[in-house]
């Protein structure tokens, strides 16, 4: 076992992190939400999807970054290049593409007056063009959004001149996960869960395992290595420039429920294929501000889940969950994946229930601070980065 | 012979054809509408057949299953859908979770 079950080890590893309580106001304050819009969602690289979603020329998807009131069109051009644009027509500002995803090989047209754009963003046709005044189509293509890629993930940055490249921004996360074969794991299911909770309430509630033996006691309470008091200890915590990862080890003595036992006992495939980039057996990367990559093994294959927490309002969030598994090589493997999908989904339904209750408690103003223990260090770090961006207290 | 509903050797599972549902949300909906007794009865019939079902489905191309094999496959996915409730929670009143249908699967 690699896990050391010692107390207070993350405060020792990261002494600058502090140990004080964390204020609750950022969870419910409209003023803080406005700062998040301007200083975080407009100034950080935001994950909007994957290039695998749009494999063919003309394939596109649209992402609403609701907190910024921005709709981004990500489209693969006839030249094979994936680009990002504001999803807004150059004529009178109509929203251009109305479907969340689709394919429009060659061109995109506006539903208002039928201005037509190429799939690489140039304005190519204007009805009644001669009746406009000095209209040069070359000046009126779609407005680009800074778009960059890492291991197939598409990120956008809403500022015209990002202070850092995507690579610099991802920092230690990219260093750790470079070369990870995300493209070999196909998207099996997406859930969009709308919640009456602040996006940070939802994210923070996922960003620790202290709650596992309690809130999830029946369903996954026994999944990971614990100390002699039955409390989970991370195998490792790593803090990067803005991001973090916690890692843990599976509990080797967990009693398997009958179906899981049946699906995995008969497994005669080669031993677990481990991705060398993984730190533990279950790695939870938080890519600031609202993206999570969760890597874990199912049987003999590595799998991953991504979360995007999309703020809709200070007290409303869409929690988008995407589950990815390798192409199954047998019926048994396919059913193993289905089993994990269902068990994780059902555990996350317990979380979704809790998020709204937690938000209600925080928004009542009953408590000025929340109190964090050592195993909640990743949450502490998230709030430190949040404050570094927002300077809500620094300028108060 | 007219088109079989289920593959040879699995005709006895015909009473459970109501579980041959897709997509995922349809299986989840049937789970939420069924009583625990109904779920347990379905589970008790299916579990002892799982090895046999897996062996059968492995002999059929997974990207082009004939309709009877596809129905058998979907019933098996339904078994996975309900197993957690039957094996782990055992009773609905111990669950503290959102409505399962609030998780809106996109596929
Ligand atoms: S607003 Fe798009 S064509 Fe007029
Ligand atoms: Fe949880």
PDB file of C-alpha atoms in Angstrom, chain B:
ATOM      1  CA  UNK B   1     -40.529 -20.094 -38.415  1.00  0.00           C
ATOM      2  CA  UNK B   2     -41.622 -16.513 -37.790  1.00  0.00           C
ATOM      3  CA  UNK B   3     -39.022 -14.171 -36.331  1.00  0.00           C
ATOM      4  CA  UNK B   4     -38.110 -15.337 -32.870  1.00  0.00           C
ATOM      5  CA  UNK B   5     -38.523 -12.741 -30.142  1.00  0.00           C
ATOM      6  CA  UNK B   6     -35.492 -13.924 -28.192  1.00  0.00           C
ATOM      7  CA  UNK B   7     -32.597 -16.191 -29.262  1.00  0.00           C
ATOM      8  CA  UNK B   8     -32.925 -19.977 -29.004  1.00  0.00           C
ATOM      9  CA  UNK B   9     -32.456 -21.130 -25.455  1.00  0.00           C
ATOM     10  CA  UNK B  10     -33.633 -17.812 -23.974  1.00  0.00           C
ATOM     11  CA  UNK B  11     -37.348 -18.071 -24.883  1.00  0.00           C
ATOM     12  CA  UNK B  12     -38.189 -18.487 -21.206  1.00  0.00           C
ATOM     13  CA  UNK B  13     -37.104 -14.865 -20.598  1.00  0.00           C
ATOM     14  CA  UNK B  14     -40.049 -13.666 -22.733  1.00  0.00           C
ATOM     15  CA  UNK B  15     -42.009 -12.452 -19.667  1.00  0.00           C
ATOM     16  CA  UNK B  16     -39.208  -9.899 -19.143  1.00  0.00           C
ATOM     17  CA  UNK B  17     -39.294  -8.444 -22.661  1.00  0.00           C
ATOM     18  CA  UNK B  18     -40.761  -5.261 -21.176  1.00  0.00           C
ATOM     19  CA  UNK B  19     -37.184  -4.550 -20.030  1.00  0.00           C
ATOM     20  CA  UNK B  20     -35.797  -4.624 -23.588  1.00  0.00           C
ATOM     21  CA  UNK B  21     -35.606  -0.848 -23.581  1.00  0.00           C
ATOM     22  CA  UNK B  22     -33.356   1.830 -24.970  1.00  0.00           C
ATOM     23  CA  UNK B  23     -31.968   4.370 -24.468  1.00  0.00           C
ATOM     24  CA  UNK B  24     -30.726   4.440 -20.888  1.00  0.00           C
ATOM     25  CA  UNK B  25     -33.428   6.853 -19.748  1.00  0.00           C
ATOM     26  CA  UNK B  26     -36.159   4.335 -20.663  1.00  0.00           C
ATOM     27  CA  UNK B  27     -34.503   1.677 -18.483  1.00  0.00           C
ATOM     28  CA  UNK B  28     -34.144   4.148 -15.629  1.00  0.00           C
ATOM     29  CA  UNK B  29     -37.796   5.173 -15.983  1.00  0.00           C
ATOM     30  CA  UNK B  30     -38.974   1.553 -15.807  1.00  0.00           C
ATOM     31  CA  UNK B  31     -36.806   1.030 -12.742  1.00  0.00           C
ATOM     32  CA  UNK B  32     -38.377   4.013 -10.978  1.00  0.00           C
ATOM     33  CA  UNK B  33     -41.904   2.843 -11.895  1.00  0.00           C
ATOM     34  CA  UNK B  34     -41.380  -0.751 -10.694  1.00  0.00           C
ATOM     35  CA  UNK B  35     -41.966  -1.997  -7.181  1.00  0.00           C
ATOM     36  CA  UNK B  36     -39.085  -3.574  -5.281  1.00  0.00           C
ATOM     37  CA  UNK B  37     -40.880  -6.925  -5.577  1.00  0.00           C
ATOM     38  CA  UNK B  38     -40.973  -6.600  -9.361  1.00  0.00           C
ATOM     39  CA  UNK B  39     -37.307  -5.612  -9.470  1.00  0.00           C
ATOM     40  CA  UNK B  40     -36.297  -8.534  -7.265  1.00  0.00           C
ATOM     41  CA  UNK B  41     -38.278 -10.998  -9.343  1.00  0.00           C
ATOM     42  CA  UNK B  42     -36.570  -9.748 -12.518  1.00  0.00           C
ATOM     43  CA  UNK B  43     -33.161  -9.836 -10.842  1.00  0.00           C
ATOM     44  CA  UNK B  44     -33.686 -13.348  -9.456  1.00  0.00           C
ATOM     45  CA  UNK B  45     -34.520 -14.706 -12.900  1.00  0.00           C
ATOM     46  CA  UNK B  46     -31.710 -12.920 -14.708  1.00  0.00           C
ATOM     47  CA  UNK B  47     -28.744 -13.365 -12.383  1.00  0.00           C
ATOM     48  CA  UNK B  48     -28.363 -17.156 -12.747  1.00  0.00           C
ATOM     49  CA  UNK B  49     -28.491 -16.740 -16.551  1.00  0.00           C
ATOM     50  CA  UNK B  50     -25.785 -14.095 -16.842  1.00  0.00           C
ATOM     51  CA  UNK B  51     -22.842 -16.373 -17.730  1.00  0.00           C
ATOM     52  CA  UNK B  52     -24.951 -18.066 -20.379  1.00  0.00           C
ATOM     53  CA  UNK B  53     -26.137 -14.717 -21.786  1.00  0.00           C
ATOM     54  CA  UNK B  54     -22.611 -13.296 -21.923  1.00  0.00           C
ATOM     55  CA  UNK B  55     -21.337 -16.402 -23.703  1.00  0.00           C
ATOM     56  CA  UNK B  56     -24.186 -16.173 -26.215  1.00  0.00           C
ATOM     57  CA  UNK B  57     -23.756 -12.441 -26.910  1.00  0.00           C
ATOM     58  CA  UNK B  58     -20.014 -12.889 -27.370  1.00  0.00           C
ATOM     59  CA  UNK B  59     -20.836 -15.130 -30.341  1.00  0.00           C
ATOM     60  CA  UNK B  60     -22.871 -12.372 -32.032  1.00  0.00           C
ATOM     61  CA  UNK B  61     -21.244  -9.336 -33.705  1.00  0.00           C
ATOM     62  CA  UNK B  62     -21.750  -6.487 -31.232  1.00  0.00           C
ATOM     63  CA  UNK B  63     -22.095  -3.882 -33.990  1.00  0.00           C
ATOM     64  CA  UNK B  64     -24.758  -5.851 -35.862  1.00  0.00           C
ATOM     65  CA  UNK B  65     -26.842  -7.936 -33.476  1.00  0.00           C
ATOM     66  CA  UNK B  66     -29.943  -9.582 -34.932  1.00  0.00           C
ATOM     67  CA  UNK B  67     -33.102  -8.228 -33.283  1.00  0.00           C
ATOM     68  CA  UNK B  68     -33.594 -11.185 -30.862  1.00  0.00           C
ATOM     69  CA  UNK B  69     -29.981 -10.897 -29.634  1.00  0.00           C
ATOM     70  CA  UNK B  70     -30.334  -7.141 -29.333  1.00  0.00           C
ATOM     71  CA  UNK B  71     -33.419  -7.563 -27.156  1.00  0.00           C
ATOM     72  CA  UNK B  72     -31.534  -9.995 -24.953  1.00  0.00           C
ATOM     73  CA  UNK B  73     -28.688  -7.477 -24.694  1.00  0.00           C
ATOM     74  CA  UNK B  74     -31.050  -4.660 -23.685  1.00  0.00           C
ATOM     75  CA  UNK B  75     -32.691  -6.853 -21.028  1.00  0.00           C
ATOM     76  CA  UNK B  76     -29.189  -7.515 -19.696  1.00  0.00           C
ATOM     77  CA  UNK B  77     -28.445  -3.770 -19.544  1.00  0.00           C
ATOM     78  CA  UNK B  78     -31.685  -3.429 -17.551  1.00  0.00           C
ATOM     79  CA  UNK B  79     -30.431  -6.052 -15.108  1.00  0.00           C
ATOM     80  CA  UNK B  80     -27.348  -3.890 -14.593  1.00  0.00           C
ATOM     81  CA  UNK B  81     -29.591  -0.821 -14.217  1.00  0.00           C
ATOM     82  CA  UNK B  82     -31.576  -2.353 -11.349  1.00  0.00           C
ATOM     83  CA  UNK B  83     -28.810  -4.383  -9.672  1.00  0.00           C
ATOM     84  CA  UNK B  84     -27.604  -1.575  -7.495  1.00  0.00           C
ATOM     85  CA  UNK B  85     -31.056  -0.962  -6.055  1.00  0.00           C
ATOM     86  CA  UNK B  86     -31.652  -4.673  -5.471  1.00  0.00           C
ATOM     87  CA  UNK B  87     -28.198  -5.634  -4.174  1.00  0.00           C
ATOM     88  CA  UNK B  88     -26.965  -2.558  -2.347  1.00  0.00           C
ATOM     89  CA  UNK B  89     -29.806  -0.279  -1.286  1.00  0.00           C
ATOM     90  CA  UNK B  90     -32.317  -3.147  -0.985  1.00  0.00           C
ATOM     91  CA  UNK B  91     -35.003  -0.623   0.074  1.00  0.00           C
ATOM     92  CA  UNK B  92     -35.966   2.668  -1.472  1.00  0.00           C
ATOM     93  CA  UNK B  93     -36.484   4.485   1.818  1.00  0.00           C
ATOM     94  CA  UNK B  94     -32.772   4.388   2.671  1.00  0.00           C
ATOM     95  CA  UNK B  95     -31.842   6.356  -0.454  1.00  0.00           C
ATOM     96  CA  UNK B  96     -31.034  10.045  -0.165  1.00  0.00           C
ATOM     97  CA  UNK B  97     -30.619  11.065  -3.776  1.00  0.00           C
ATOM     98  CA  UNK B  98     -32.233  13.216  -6.424  1.00  0.00           C
ATOM     99  CA  UNK B  99     -34.889  11.725  -8.695  1.00  0.00           C
ATOM    100  CA  UNK B 100     -32.938   9.395 -11.032  1.00  0.00           C
ATOM    101  CA  UNK B 101     -34.727  10.951 -14.001  1.00  0.00           C
ATOM    102  CA  UNK B 102     -33.272  14.331 -13.063  1.00  0.00           C
ATOM    103  CA  UNK B 103     -30.000  12.983 -14.487  1.00  0.00           C
ATOM    104  CA  UNK B 104     -30.758  13.625 -18.082  1.00  0.00           C
ATOM    105  CA  UNK B 105     -28.783  11.197 -20.288  1.00  0.00           C
ATOM    106  CA  UNK B 106     -28.043  12.686 -23.682  1.00  0.00           C
ATOM    107  CA  UNK B 107     -27.742   9.315 -25.477  1.00  0.00           C
TER     108      UNK B 107
END
